[in-house]
Every structure is written in C-alpha cells, then in structure tokens.
Amino acid sequence: MLYGIATAITALLLAALLSALLRVLALRLGLVDRRRRARPLPLLGGLAVVLSTCLVAAAGGWTGTAPLGDGVGRLLVAGAAVALLGTAADVWRLRTPFLLVGTALAAACVVPYDETGPVAGVAAVAWITCVAAAFRGLDHADGLAGTVGVLTAFGVGVCAAAEVMDDLAVLLSVLAAALTGFLMHNWHPARIAFGSGGALFTGFVLACAALLTRSGYDTVSTVAVLFALTATASTDAVLVLVSRRLAGRPVLRRGPDHLAHRLRRLGPTWPGATVLLGVGTFAAVLVGVLVHTGLARPTAVLWVAGAALVVVLGLLRVPAYAPRRPTEPNGVRTQSRLPGTRGQTRVPGTRGRPEERTARGPSAAGGATRARGEVVGTGAPPRARGDASGARARTEPFRVLRAPRQSGTAPGAPRGRVPYDAESGGGTGESGLQAPRRHLEYPPPPPRQSTSPQVRAPLRIRDG
C-alpha cells in the first residue's frame, strides 16, 4: 500500500517536471501543434507521460519491490515502441496507415493467444489498434485525453486488483498518476499538447491491460466490459466516422467534428465540455467495473450503449463543417466578399482596386469586353481637401477614365487617370477627357533680416 502511494506521487511529480522541460525543448525545436493556429502549442507532452510511467515501473521491477511479470513487461516494451512511433509521426508527419500498422504489430506481441484462441486473438489485435487510434482522436481539446485516460486507468486498475494482478494494477496506478501530473500543464488553456506519442501509448496500454484482465471469461461479458471501459473513445470514433461518411469527406482527414467540438457549439466552454465528457466516462467505467466484479449483470452495459447511440444521433445534427461555396455555371467557385465593400464580390482574373475590378474575359451580361475609353468605376470614396479656412470639405469623387489611343489627340493632352476638379469647372476637351487639376504656383517667401548681433548686413534667408 505504501509502495503504491510512493510510486504514484513519484510518477506525478516526475511527469509534471518533464512536461515543463519538454515544453521548452519543443518550442526551441519548433515542434508545435499545427492545428492550433491561434497560439503555438508545443508537442511532446505525451512523451513526459511515457518516460514517467516507464521509469517508475522499471525502477520498481529493478529494485524488486514491485516485479513485473512477463506479460506486463512485454506490454510496457510494446507500449514504449508505440510511443516512439507516435513521436516520430509528430516530428516527421507520418501518415495514419503507418501508425495503424505499427500499433497492430505491437499489439500482436501482447495478446495472449493461448487463452483467447487464434480467431479471437486477431479480433483482439484489431480492437486494441482501434482503441489506440480513438485515444489519439481524443487529443482535440485541452485536457480531454488526459481526463479520459485517468478515469479509465483507475477503472481498469480496479479490475486488475480484483483479479489479483498486482503488477498490472501498479502499472495502471503509475499511468494514472503520470497523466494527472501532465494535466497540470494540459488543462485549458493548455501550455503543452499530448501529441500522438502519448495518446497512442495511453490507449494502447489501457486496451491491452483491459484485455489481460478479461482473459478467460466468456465472449459476451468480455465484449460488454471492454466496451464500457472504453465507451468515450469508441463513441467519439463512431461519431467521426459516420459524420465524415455522410458528408462525403475522407475518413482520415482531420476536422472539427469530434465530441468536444460539437458540444462546444451547443454552448459549453472548452473546460465545460471536458467536464461533461469526464462525467460520462466515469459513469461508463463504473458500469464496466460493476459488471466485471459481478455486482451488476452484463445487460447493464445496454444502458451505456443506448446513451452512446443517443449522443451520436443527437450530435450528428450539430453542424461541424463549413458550407461549401456555390459554383458559377462555368464551374468557377465564387470568392468571398471583399472586406469593407457592400455587394461586391471578387471576380477571378481581375486586377486593380476593388471598385475598379473588371473581368478580362467575356462579361456575364453580353459576352463583350469593356472598351478602353469606358468609365470603369465611380465608386471610390469622395476625397477631402482643405480650403482657405483650414476646414476639410468633401468634394466630388474622382472619375477614373481610361484614355483611348486616337490619332487626333493633341500632343499635350493628358492620358490615363485624370482627377476631376470641381474648382476648374470640370468640362471635357476635344479629346473627350476631363480637364486636369489646376496647379497653383506660390510666390517665393519674402526676405527677412537676421537678428543676430554679430551679423551687420542683412541676409536673405530662404525657407526650405
């Protein structure tokens, strides 16, 4: 008992310390979560959980106070390999199929085939891989994966203690304590993210531990208990898969369609959504523990399955994807409206100021291009200039013209954009253009005398 408390405290403090150190290292190396664009959120937080769990558990086995059995030692080594694979995915952007294949190979080394049989063993490998991938998907909100992992680790640890599997129970208690120390830095607003390495490690160890505790039981009750212990991760995975299939999106493409994302759109804050999912996880894990210990019938898991089904069907009605932009008859998607304009849209293949945009190709109305001498825009905001009294008065807006190339144009006639001057009376010349602005010439400043006592003669000083 005292050893369990000491190992838990050690794992908690070690995980909190390593999380702070790895945060600085991740920021220096530029390893940040690419999905969080508002602020740089460093990764490698899950690596602190992995190191704390492995070091404390290995120290207990090395000192002989809590020796690890063959199955638990193999589980810890396979989990460390999965964590390294997930960390490599964070650094080098490995694709999801590589992660799934690597996790499946690690799970194949842990499943007890002598107790499950070959067919059930293959199904167990597939289930462990899916649970690890589902825990990786839970890392979409601050503190969610850690909270679900802590509650699930306590539940599976109780099941292992009921089966008198002390080494497995100690490993799960160390994992729960390490996750708690990591949550000190990962709770909203998070200062470090979990990452694929920690998420895959946590899901892998929990799934394998739950399978080891249920080895030797009948298939129906085993399936019920395993589902109850991992109900939150399974519900999130089913919701994401169904939503993406209905929307016609790629299954492996990330998006804001997870449990916490949809709950956030219903009103709760990010910590509120995490707390709600934590309460649901606690209820489901409690049912699994009661069924495993014989205090409840396996049919009690039907309540968990019914609640998960209601959550999936209800959250599917919450919009998760941005509406697609409509397309024009020629297949070109319309662009978003320009900032600061009313009723104007960006036309592909145009240039110039927003109020002067014209299409280079055929126009939508008659298919003819604009002539070079046509007025292309008068929607510019009116200019203001100072009058004699210093006050700023509004004048008429500029009229933007394009001068045609005519052979009869006078050599000195202005070309291009000519501003309209209200004082000159406007008017158009023979070239068809507005009269240019009248330039006023100011007289030179009057001379003034120098006030210096050293200078006898007056100097003419020009203002510069």
Short mmCIF file of C-alpha atoms in Angstrom, two decimals:
data_model
loop_
_atom_site.label_atom_id
_atom_site.label_comp_id
_atom_site.label_asym_id
_atom_site.label_seq_id
_atom_site.Cartn_x
_atom_site.Cartn_y
_atom_site.Cartn_z
CA MET A 1 0.00 0.00 0.00
CA LEU A 2 2.74 2.44 0.96
CA TYR A 3 4.73 1.47 -2.11
CA GLY A 4 1.75 2.17 -4.36
CA ILE A 5 1.30 5.63 -2.84
CA ALA A 6 5.03 6.39 -3.14
CA THR A 7 5.19 5.31 -6.78
CA ALA A 8 2.07 7.34 -7.63
CA ILE A 9 3.47 10.50 -6.06
CA THR A 10 6.82 9.97 -7.77
CA ALA A 11 5.19 9.48 -11.16
CA LEU A 12 3.01 12.56 -10.70
CA LEU A 13 5.90 14.87 -9.78
CA LEU A 14 8.17 13.43 -12.46
CA ALA A 15 5.53 13.88 -15.17
CA ALA A 16 4.89 17.48 -14.13
CA LEU A 17 8.62 18.27 -14.17
CA LEU A 18 9.26 16.56 -17.51
CA SER A 19 6.28 18.29 -19.08
CA ALA A 20 7.73 21.69 -18.21
CA LEU A 21 11.18 20.74 -19.53
CA LEU A 22 9.89 19.17 -22.74
CA ARG A 23 7.75 22.24 -23.39
CA VAL A 24 10.85 24.41 -23.60
CA LEU A 25 12.58 21.83 -25.81
CA ALA A 26 9.62 21.58 -28.17
CA LEU A 27 9.44 25.36 -28.54
CA ARG A 28 13.15 25.55 -29.34
CA LEU A 29 12.85 22.79 -31.95
CA GLY A 30 9.64 24.21 -33.43
CA LEU A 31 7.55 21.12 -32.65
CA VAL A 32 4.13 22.72 -32.25
CA ASP A 33 0.62 21.54 -32.95
CA ARG A 34 -0.24 22.63 -36.50
CA ARG A 35 -3.98 22.54 -35.79
CA ARG A 36 -3.76 25.28 -33.16
CA ARG A 37 -3.19 28.41 -35.24
CA ALA A 38 -4.22 30.93 -32.62
CA ARG A 39 -1.12 30.32 -30.48
CA PRO A 40 1.86 27.97 -30.73
CA LEU A 41 1.15 24.88 -28.62
CA PRO A 42 4.24 22.67 -28.24
CA LEU A 43 4.01 18.90 -28.54
CA LEU A 44 5.99 16.18 -26.72
CA GLY A 45 3.74 16.39 -23.68
CA GLY A 46 2.80 12.74 -24.02
CA LEU A 47 6.48 11.85 -24.00
CA ALA A 48 6.62 13.04 -20.38
CA VAL A 49 3.85 10.56 -19.51
CA VAL A 50 5.68 7.74 -21.30
CA LEU A 51 9.02 8.44 -19.62
CA SER A 52 7.47 8.79 -16.16
CA THR A 53 5.47 5.57 -16.45
CA CYS A 54 8.32 3.50 -17.86
CA LEU A 55 10.97 4.82 -15.46
CA VAL A 56 8.90 4.38 -12.30
CA ALA A 57 7.60 0.94 -13.32
CA ALA A 58 11.08 -0.21 -14.35
CA ALA A 59 12.53 1.09 -11.08
CA GLY A 60 10.01 -0.97 -9.13
CA GLY A 61 10.90 -4.09 -11.07
CA TRP A 62 14.65 -3.43 -10.80
CA THR A 63 14.57 -2.94 -7.02
CA GLY A 64 12.32 -5.97 -6.55
CA THR A 65 9.63 -4.09 -4.64
CA ALA A 66 7.11 -4.50 -7.48
CA PRO A 67 8.47 -7.03 -10.00
CA LEU A 68 6.82 -7.03 -13.39
CA GLY A 69 5.54 -10.28 -14.83
CA ASP A 70 6.32 -11.50 -18.30
CA GLY A 71 3.05 -10.23 -19.74
CA VAL A 72 3.30 -6.81 -18.07
CA GLY A 73 6.95 -6.38 -19.06
CA ARG A 74 6.12 -7.24 -22.66
CA LEU A 75 3.21 -4.79 -22.51
CA LEU A 76 5.47 -1.99 -21.27
CA VAL A 77 8.08 -2.59 -24.00
CA ALA A 78 5.43 -2.72 -26.74
CA GLY A 79 3.83 0.46 -25.40
CA ALA A 80 7.18 2.25 -25.45
CA ALA A 81 7.65 1.20 -29.10
CA VAL A 82 4.21 2.58 -29.98
CA ALA A 83 5.07 5.84 -28.19
CA LEU A 84 8.26 6.19 -30.25
CA LEU A 85 6.24 5.61 -33.42
CA GLY A 86 3.75 8.30 -32.41
CA THR A 87 6.53 10.76 -31.57
CA ALA A 88 8.05 10.14 -34.99
CA ALA A 89 4.65 10.92 -36.50
CA ASP A 90 4.63 14.26 -34.67
CA VAL A 91 8.10 15.15 -35.91
CA TRP A 92 8.11 13.82 -39.46
CA ARG A 93 4.36 13.79 -40.25
CA LEU A 94 3.94 10.07 -40.76
CA ARG A 95 0.67 9.04 -42.32
CA THR A 96 -2.06 7.37 -40.27
CA PRO A 97 -1.84 3.96 -42.03
CA PHE A 98 1.78 3.60 -40.87
CA LEU A 99 0.69 4.28 -37.29
CA LEU A 100 -2.10 1.72 -37.51
CA VAL A 101 0.18 -0.97 -38.92
CA GLY A 102 2.86 -0.32 -36.29
CA THR A 103 0.32 -0.39 -33.47
CA ALA A 104 -1.16 -3.64 -34.78
CA LEU A 105 2.28 -5.28 -34.85
CA ALA A 106 2.92 -4.19 -31.26
CA ALA A 107 -0.49 -5.49 -30.17
CA ALA A 108 0.20 -8.84 -31.82
CA CYS A 109 3.12 -9.27 -29.42
CA VAL A 110 0.97 -8.73 -26.31
CA VAL A 111 -2.28 -10.64 -26.95
CA PRO A 112 -2.36 -14.00 -25.04
CA TYR A 113 -3.31 -16.37 -27.87
CA ASP A 114 -3.26 -19.42 -25.63
CA GLU A 115 -6.27 -18.06 -23.71
CA THR A 116 -8.12 -16.24 -26.48
CA GLY A 117 -7.53 -18.53 -29.45
CA PRO A 118 -6.33 -17.53 -32.91
CA VAL A 119 -9.59 -16.04 -34.22
CA ALA A 120 -10.37 -14.08 -31.06
CA GLY A 121 -6.69 -13.09 -30.89
CA VAL A 122 -6.84 -11.47 -34.33
CA ALA A 123 -10.03 -9.66 -33.31
CA ALA A 124 -8.29 -8.51 -30.12
CA VAL A 125 -5.38 -7.10 -32.13
CA ALA A 126 -7.79 -5.14 -34.31
CA TRP A 127 -9.68 -3.86 -31.26
CA ILE A 128 -6.50 -2.70 -29.50
CA THR A 129 -5.41 -0.86 -32.64
CA CYS A 130 -8.79 0.88 -32.96
CA VAL A 131 -8.82 1.94 -29.29
CA ALA A 132 -5.30 3.39 -29.56
CA ALA A 133 -6.32 5.34 -32.68
CA ALA A 134 -9.50 6.52 -30.92
CA PHE A 135 -7.46 7.85 -27.98
CA ARG A 136 -5.31 9.71 -30.49
CA GLY A 137 -8.52 11.32 -31.77
CA LEU A 138 -9.42 12.46 -28.24
CA ASP A 139 -6.50 14.88 -28.29
CA HIS A 140 -8.67 17.55 -29.94
CA ALA A 141 -9.45 19.52 -26.76
CA ASP A 142 -7.36 20.68 -23.83
CA GLY A 143 -7.28 18.10 -21.06
CA LEU A 144 -9.75 15.68 -22.67
CA ALA A 145 -7.41 12.78 -23.49
CA GLY A 146 -5.72 13.07 -20.09
CA THR A 147 -9.02 13.16 -18.19
CA VAL A 148 -10.45 10.16 -20.02
CA GLY A 149 -7.15 8.32 -19.59
CA VAL A 150 -7.02 8.89 -15.82
CA LEU A 151 -10.58 7.67 -15.27
CA THR A 152 -10.12 4.64 -17.50
CA ALA A 153 -6.80 3.76 -15.85
CA PHE A 154 -8.43 3.79 -12.40
CA GLY A 155 -11.27 1.57 -13.64
CA VAL A 156 -9.00 -0.97 -15.33
CA GLY A 157 -6.71 -0.89 -12.29
CA VAL A 158 -9.63 -1.85 -10.04
CA CYS A 159 -10.47 -4.72 -12.38
CA ALA A 160 -6.82 -5.88 -12.29
CA ALA A 161 -6.74 -5.66 -8.49
CA ALA A 162 -9.92 -7.77 -8.35
CA GLU A 163 -8.12 -10.43 -10.42
CA VAL A 164 -5.10 -10.21 -8.05
CA MET A 165 -2.85 -8.96 -10.85
CA ASP A 166 -0.75 -6.72 -8.63
CA ASP A 167 1.94 -5.89 -11.19
CA LEU A 168 -0.66 -4.74 -13.72
CA ALA A 169 -2.54 -2.77 -11.05
CA VAL A 170 0.69 -0.98 -10.06
CA LEU A 171 1.43 -0.14 -13.70
CA LEU A 172 -2.05 1.34 -14.17
CA SER A 173 -1.80 3.38 -10.97
CA VAL A 174 1.54 4.78 -12.13
CA LEU A 175 0.00 5.63 -15.51
CA ALA A 176 -2.94 7.40 -13.84
CA ALA A 177 -0.57 9.44 -11.65
CA ALA A 178 1.60 10.39 -14.63
CA LEU A 179 -1.47 11.55 -16.56
CA THR A 180 -2.53 13.64 -13.56
CA GLY A 181 0.86 15.36 -13.47
CA PHE A 182 0.62 16.03 -17.19
CA LEU A 183 -2.88 17.55 -16.77
CA MET A 184 -1.32 20.30 -14.66
CA HIS A 185 0.11 21.67 -17.93
CA ASN A 186 -2.56 20.43 -20.34
CA TRP A 187 -5.72 21.80 -18.71
CA HIS A 188 -7.36 24.70 -20.52
CA PRO A 189 -5.63 26.90 -21.54
CA ALA A 190 -3.05 24.22 -22.30
CA ARG A 191 0.64 25.05 -22.32
CA ILE A 192 1.66 21.77 -23.94
CA ALA A 193 -0.21 19.24 -26.09
CA PHE A 194 -0.47 15.49 -25.67
CA GLY A 195 0.76 14.54 -29.12
CA SER A 196 0.42 11.27 -31.00
CA GLY A 197 3.10 9.55 -28.94
CA GLY A 198 1.38 9.97 -25.59
CA ALA A 199 -2.13 9.37 -26.97
CA LEU A 200 -1.18 6.11 -28.71
CA PHE A 201 0.76 4.93 -25.65
CA THR A 202 -2.13 5.63 -23.29
CA GLY A 203 -4.76 3.99 -25.47
CA PHE A 204 -2.52 1.01 -26.21
CA VAL A 205 -1.65 0.31 -22.57
CA LEU A 206 -5.25 0.71 -21.37
CA ALA A 207 -6.68 -1.54 -24.09
CA CYS A 208 -4.07 -4.25 -23.55
CA ALA A 209 -4.50 -4.09 -19.77
CA ALA A 210 -8.28 -4.37 -20.05
CA LEU A 211 -7.91 -7.36 -22.37
CA LEU A 212 -5.48 -9.08 -19.99
CA THR A 213 -7.87 -8.66 -17.07
CA ARG A 214 -10.74 -10.21 -19.07
CA SER A 215 -8.77 -13.15 -20.45
CA GLY A 216 -10.52 -16.44 -19.61
CA TYR A 217 -14.06 -15.03 -19.40
CA ASP A 218 -16.90 -15.69 -21.82
CA THR A 219 -17.05 -13.67 -25.01
CA VAL A 220 -20.32 -11.82 -24.41
CA SER A 221 -19.46 -10.44 -20.99
CA THR A 222 -15.92 -9.64 -22.14
CA VAL A 223 -17.18 -7.59 -25.07
CA ALA A 224 -19.63 -5.77 -22.78
CA VAL A 225 -17.00 -4.89 -20.19
CA LEU A 226 -14.41 -3.82 -22.76
CA PHE A 227 -16.93 -1.53 -24.45
CA ALA A 228 -17.97 0.05 -21.14
CA LEU A 229 -14.35 0.73 -20.15
CA THR A 230 -13.62 2.49 -23.46
CA ALA A 231 -17.06 3.94 -24.19
CA THR A 232 -15.98 7.58 -24.61
CA ALA A 233 -13.20 6.86 -27.09
CA SER A 234 -15.44 4.44 -29.02
CA THR A 235 -18.31 6.93 -29.19
CA ASP A 236 -16.03 9.67 -30.48
CA ALA A 237 -14.61 7.37 -33.16
CA VAL A 238 -18.06 6.23 -34.32
CA LEU A 239 -19.34 9.81 -34.43
CA VAL A 240 -16.40 10.97 -36.54
CA LEU A 241 -16.59 8.05 -38.98
CA VAL A 242 -20.35 8.36 -39.54
CA SER A 243 -20.20 12.14 -39.87
CA ARG A 244 -17.43 12.09 -42.44
CA ARG A 245 -19.06 9.35 -44.47
CA LEU A 246 -22.36 11.23 -44.58
CA ALA A 247 -20.59 14.45 -45.57
CA GLY A 248 -18.55 12.73 -48.28
CA ARG A 249 -15.24 13.67 -46.66
CA PRO A 250 -12.13 11.45 -46.40
CA VAL A 251 -12.21 9.33 -43.27
CA LEU A 252 -8.59 10.01 -42.32
CA ARG A 253 -8.84 13.75 -42.88
CA ARG A 254 -8.90 15.73 -39.65
CA GLY A 255 -11.71 18.15 -38.96
CA PRO A 256 -13.68 19.88 -36.17
CA ASP A 257 -16.21 17.05 -35.91
CA HIS A 258 -15.33 15.36 -32.60
CA LEU A 259 -17.33 15.21 -29.39
CA ALA A 260 -15.86 18.31 -27.73
CA HIS A 261 -16.12 20.33 -30.96
CA ARG A 262 -19.85 19.70 -31.27
CA LEU A 263 -20.52 20.19 -27.57
CA ARG A 264 -18.68 23.50 -27.79
CA ARG A 265 -21.08 24.66 -30.49
CA LEU A 266 -24.02 23.89 -28.21
CA GLY A 267 -22.86 26.44 -25.64
CA PRO A 268 -20.45 24.96 -23.05
CA THR A 269 -16.90 26.24 -22.82
CA TRP A 270 -13.91 24.01 -23.52
CA PRO A 271 -13.44 23.11 -19.82
CA GLY A 272 -17.20 22.56 -19.56
CA ALA A 273 -17.18 20.15 -22.50
CA THR A 274 -14.22 18.29 -20.97
CA VAL A 275 -16.02 18.00 -17.63
CA LEU A 276 -19.20 16.70 -19.29
CA LEU A 277 -17.27 14.05 -21.17
CA GLY A 278 -15.38 13.19 -17.99
CA VAL A 279 -18.67 12.61 -16.13
CA GLY A 280 -19.86 10.37 -18.95
CA THR A 281 -16.58 8.46 -18.88
CA PHE A 282 -16.83 7.95 -15.12
CA ALA A 283 -20.37 6.57 -15.43
CA ALA A 284 -19.43 4.16 -18.22
CA VAL A 285 -16.27 2.96 -16.45
CA LEU A 286 -18.24 2.43 -13.24
CA VAL A 287 -20.71 0.20 -15.07
CA GLY A 288 -17.82 -1.79 -16.56
CA VAL A 289 -16.22 -2.27 -13.14
CA LEU A 290 -19.52 -3.39 -11.60
CA VAL A 291 -20.11 -5.91 -14.36
CA HIS A 292 -16.55 -7.25 -14.10
CA THR A 293 -16.74 -7.72 -10.33
CA GLY A 294 -20.17 -9.40 -10.61
CA LEU A 295 -22.10 -6.65 -8.83
CA ALA A 296 -24.16 -5.97 -11.99
CA ARG A 297 -25.37 -8.06 -14.87
CA PRO A 298 -23.87 -7.73 -18.36
CA THR A 299 -27.18 -6.31 -19.56
CA ALA A 300 -26.39 -3.13 -17.64
CA VAL A 301 -23.97 -2.25 -20.43
CA LEU A 302 -27.00 -1.78 -22.68
CA TRP A 303 -27.65 1.50 -20.86
CA VAL A 304 -24.17 2.65 -21.81
CA ALA A 305 -24.67 1.58 -25.42
CA GLY A 306 -28.07 3.33 -25.57
CA ALA A 307 -26.61 6.55 -24.16
CA ALA A 308 -23.76 6.40 -26.68
CA LEU A 309 -26.25 5.91 -29.53
CA VAL A 310 -28.34 8.88 -28.39
CA VAL A 311 -25.20 11.05 -28.18
CA VAL A 312 -24.11 10.07 -31.68
CA LEU A 313 -27.53 10.68 -33.26
CA GLY A 314 -28.00 13.94 -31.39
CA LEU A 315 -24.58 15.41 -32.16
CA LEU A 316 -24.83 14.45 -35.82
CA ARG A 317 -27.43 17.21 -36.15
CA VAL A 318 -24.92 19.80 -34.94
CA PRO A 319 -23.19 21.36 -37.98
CA ALA A 320 -19.49 20.64 -37.98
CA TYR A 321 -18.29 21.60 -41.45
CA ALA A 322 -18.31 24.94 -43.21
CA PRO A 323 -20.83 25.21 -46.08
CA ARG A 324 -19.36 24.72 -49.50
CA ARG A 325 -19.06 27.77 -51.73
CA PRO A 326 -21.52 27.82 -54.65
CA THR A 327 -20.20 27.39 -58.14
CA GLU A 328 -20.95 29.50 -61.20
CA PRO A 329 -22.29 27.99 -64.44
CA ASN A 330 -18.77 27.82 -65.86
CA GLY A 331 -17.57 25.75 -62.88
CA VAL A 332 -15.66 28.55 -61.10
CA ARG A 333 -16.30 28.89 -57.37
CA THR A 334 -17.34 32.32 -56.20
CA GLN A 335 -14.93 34.03 -53.87
CA SER A 336 -15.73 35.57 -50.56
CA ARG A 337 -16.73 39.21 -50.41
CA LEU A 338 -14.05 41.77 -50.11
CA PRO A 339 -13.59 43.40 -46.71
CA GLY A 340 -15.11 46.84 -46.48
CA THR A 341 -17.32 46.54 -49.58
CA ARG A 342 -21.05 46.13 -49.96
CA GLY A 343 -22.48 43.92 -52.59
CA GLN A 344 -19.13 43.48 -54.36
CA THR A 345 -17.60 40.08 -54.99
CA ARG A 346 -14.13 39.19 -56.10
CA VAL A 347 -14.09 38.28 -59.76
CA PRO A 348 -11.42 35.80 -60.90
CA GLY A 349 -8.86 37.18 -63.35
CA THR A 350 -9.19 40.85 -62.37
CA ARG A 351 -6.77 43.46 -61.12
CA GLY A 352 -6.78 46.99 -59.78
CA ARG A 353 -8.60 48.48 -56.85
CA PRO A 354 -11.76 46.75 -55.59
CA GLU A 355 -14.03 49.39 -57.10
CA GLU A 356 -12.25 49.18 -60.46
CA ARG A 357 -12.29 45.40 -60.91
CA THR A 358 -13.41 44.26 -64.35
CA ALA A 359 -13.23 40.86 -65.94
CA ARG A 360 -10.64 40.28 -68.62
CA GLY A 361 -12.74 37.76 -70.48
CA PRO A 362 -16.32 37.96 -71.68
CA SER A 363 -18.71 39.73 -69.39
CA ALA A 364 -21.59 37.88 -67.78
CA ALA A 365 -24.24 40.02 -69.48
CA GLY A 366 -23.46 40.16 -73.18
CA GLY A 367 -20.12 38.44 -73.56
CA ALA A 368 -18.35 41.60 -74.83
CA THR A 369 -15.25 43.07 -73.26
CA ARG A 370 -15.07 46.58 -71.93
CA ALA A 371 -13.77 49.30 -74.20
CA ARG A 372 -10.67 51.14 -73.15
CA GLY A 373 -12.39 54.51 -73.12
CA GLU A 374 -15.22 53.41 -70.82
CA VAL A 375 -15.64 54.67 -67.31
CA VAL A 376 -14.70 51.64 -65.18
CA GLY A 377 -15.59 52.85 -61.74
CA THR A 378 -17.01 55.78 -59.87
CA GLY A 379 -17.48 54.09 -56.54
CA ALA A 380 -14.36 55.44 -54.93
CA PRO A 381 -14.93 57.27 -51.67
CA PRO A 382 -15.06 61.07 -52.03
CA ARG A 383 -11.82 62.92 -51.35
CA ALA A 384 -11.45 65.65 -48.81
CA ARG A 385 -9.09 68.59 -49.02
CA GLY A 386 -8.56 71.74 -47.09
CA ASP A 387 -9.97 75.08 -48.12
CA ALA A 388 -8.75 78.57 -47.27
CA SER A 389 -10.12 78.37 -43.72
CA GLY A 390 -8.33 75.12 -42.99
CA ALA A 391 -11.54 73.08 -42.73
CA ARG A 392 -11.82 69.79 -44.64
CA ALA A 393 -14.71 69.87 -47.08
CA ARG A 394 -15.97 66.99 -49.21
CA THR A 395 -15.74 67.40 -52.95
CA GLU A 396 -16.96 65.32 -55.80
CA PRO A 397 -15.37 61.89 -56.18
CA PHE A 398 -12.68 61.10 -58.71
CA ARG A 399 -13.83 59.77 -62.02
CA VAL A 400 -11.50 57.08 -63.25
CA LEU A 401 -11.12 57.10 -67.04
CA ARG A 402 -9.13 55.13 -69.48
CA ALA A 403 -7.90 57.22 -72.44
CA PRO A 404 -8.35 55.65 -75.88
CA ARG A 405 -5.49 55.80 -78.30
CA GLN A 406 -6.71 58.18 -81.03
CA SER A 407 -4.71 59.60 -83.84
CA GLY A 408 -6.29 63.03 -83.49
CA THR A 409 -5.39 63.58 -79.89
CA ALA A 410 -3.37 66.67 -79.14
CA PRO A 411 0.27 66.04 -78.23
CA GLY A 412 -0.03 67.69 -74.82
CA ALA A 413 -3.35 66.13 -73.88
CA PRO A 414 -3.27 64.24 -70.57
CA ARG A 415 -3.68 60.50 -70.67
CA GLY A 416 -4.62 57.84 -68.16
CA ARG A 417 -6.44 58.60 -64.90
CA VAL A 418 -7.26 62.31 -64.60
CA PRO A 419 -8.82 63.62 -61.39
CA TYR A 420 -11.91 65.70 -61.56
CA ASP A 421 -11.50 69.24 -60.23
CA ALA A 422 -14.66 70.98 -59.06
CA GLU A 423 -12.98 74.41 -58.98
CA SER A 424 -11.91 74.29 -62.61
CA GLY A 425 -15.47 73.66 -63.64
CA GLY A 426 -14.90 70.17 -64.98
CA GLY A 427 -15.77 70.02 -68.67
CA THR A 428 -14.22 67.87 -71.35
CA GLY A 429 -11.88 68.86 -74.13
CA GLU A 430 -11.70 67.75 -77.70
CA SER A 431 -10.01 64.51 -76.62
CA GLY A 432 -13.02 63.56 -74.52
CA LEU A 433 -11.13 63.69 -71.21
CA GLN A 434 -11.74 65.65 -68.06
CA ALA A 435 -9.73 68.83 -67.61
CA PRO A 436 -6.67 68.34 -65.40
CA ARG A 437 -6.42 69.80 -61.95
CA ARG A 438 -5.25 73.42 -61.92
CA HIS A 439 -1.81 73.77 -60.34
CA LEU A 440 -1.27 76.91 -58.29
CA GLU A 441 2.19 78.48 -58.10
CA TYR A 442 3.03 80.12 -54.81
CA PRO A 443 5.34 83.22 -54.74
CA PRO A 444 8.71 82.88 -53.02
CA PRO A 445 8.85 83.87 -49.36
CA PRO A 446 9.80 87.50 -48.63
CA PRO A 447 13.32 88.23 -47.35
CA ARG A 448 13.82 88.84 -43.69
CA GLN A 449 16.56 90.43 -41.63
CA SER A 450 18.89 88.47 -39.41
CA THR A 451 18.50 89.24 -35.71
CA SER A 452 21.97 88.04 -34.79
CA PRO A 453 24.10 90.86 -33.24
CA GLN A 454 27.23 89.51 -34.94
CA VAL A 455 25.83 89.98 -38.43
CA ARG A 456 25.82 93.55 -39.62
CA ALA A 457 24.43 93.23 -43.10
CA PRO A 458 21.00 91.85 -43.85
CA LEU A 459 20.84 88.35 -45.24
CA ARG A 460 18.28 86.85 -47.50
CA ILE A 461 17.23 83.61 -45.96
CA ARG A 462 15.02 81.30 -47.99
CA ASP A 463 12.61 78.98 -46.30
CA GLY A 464 13.50 75.44 -47.02
#
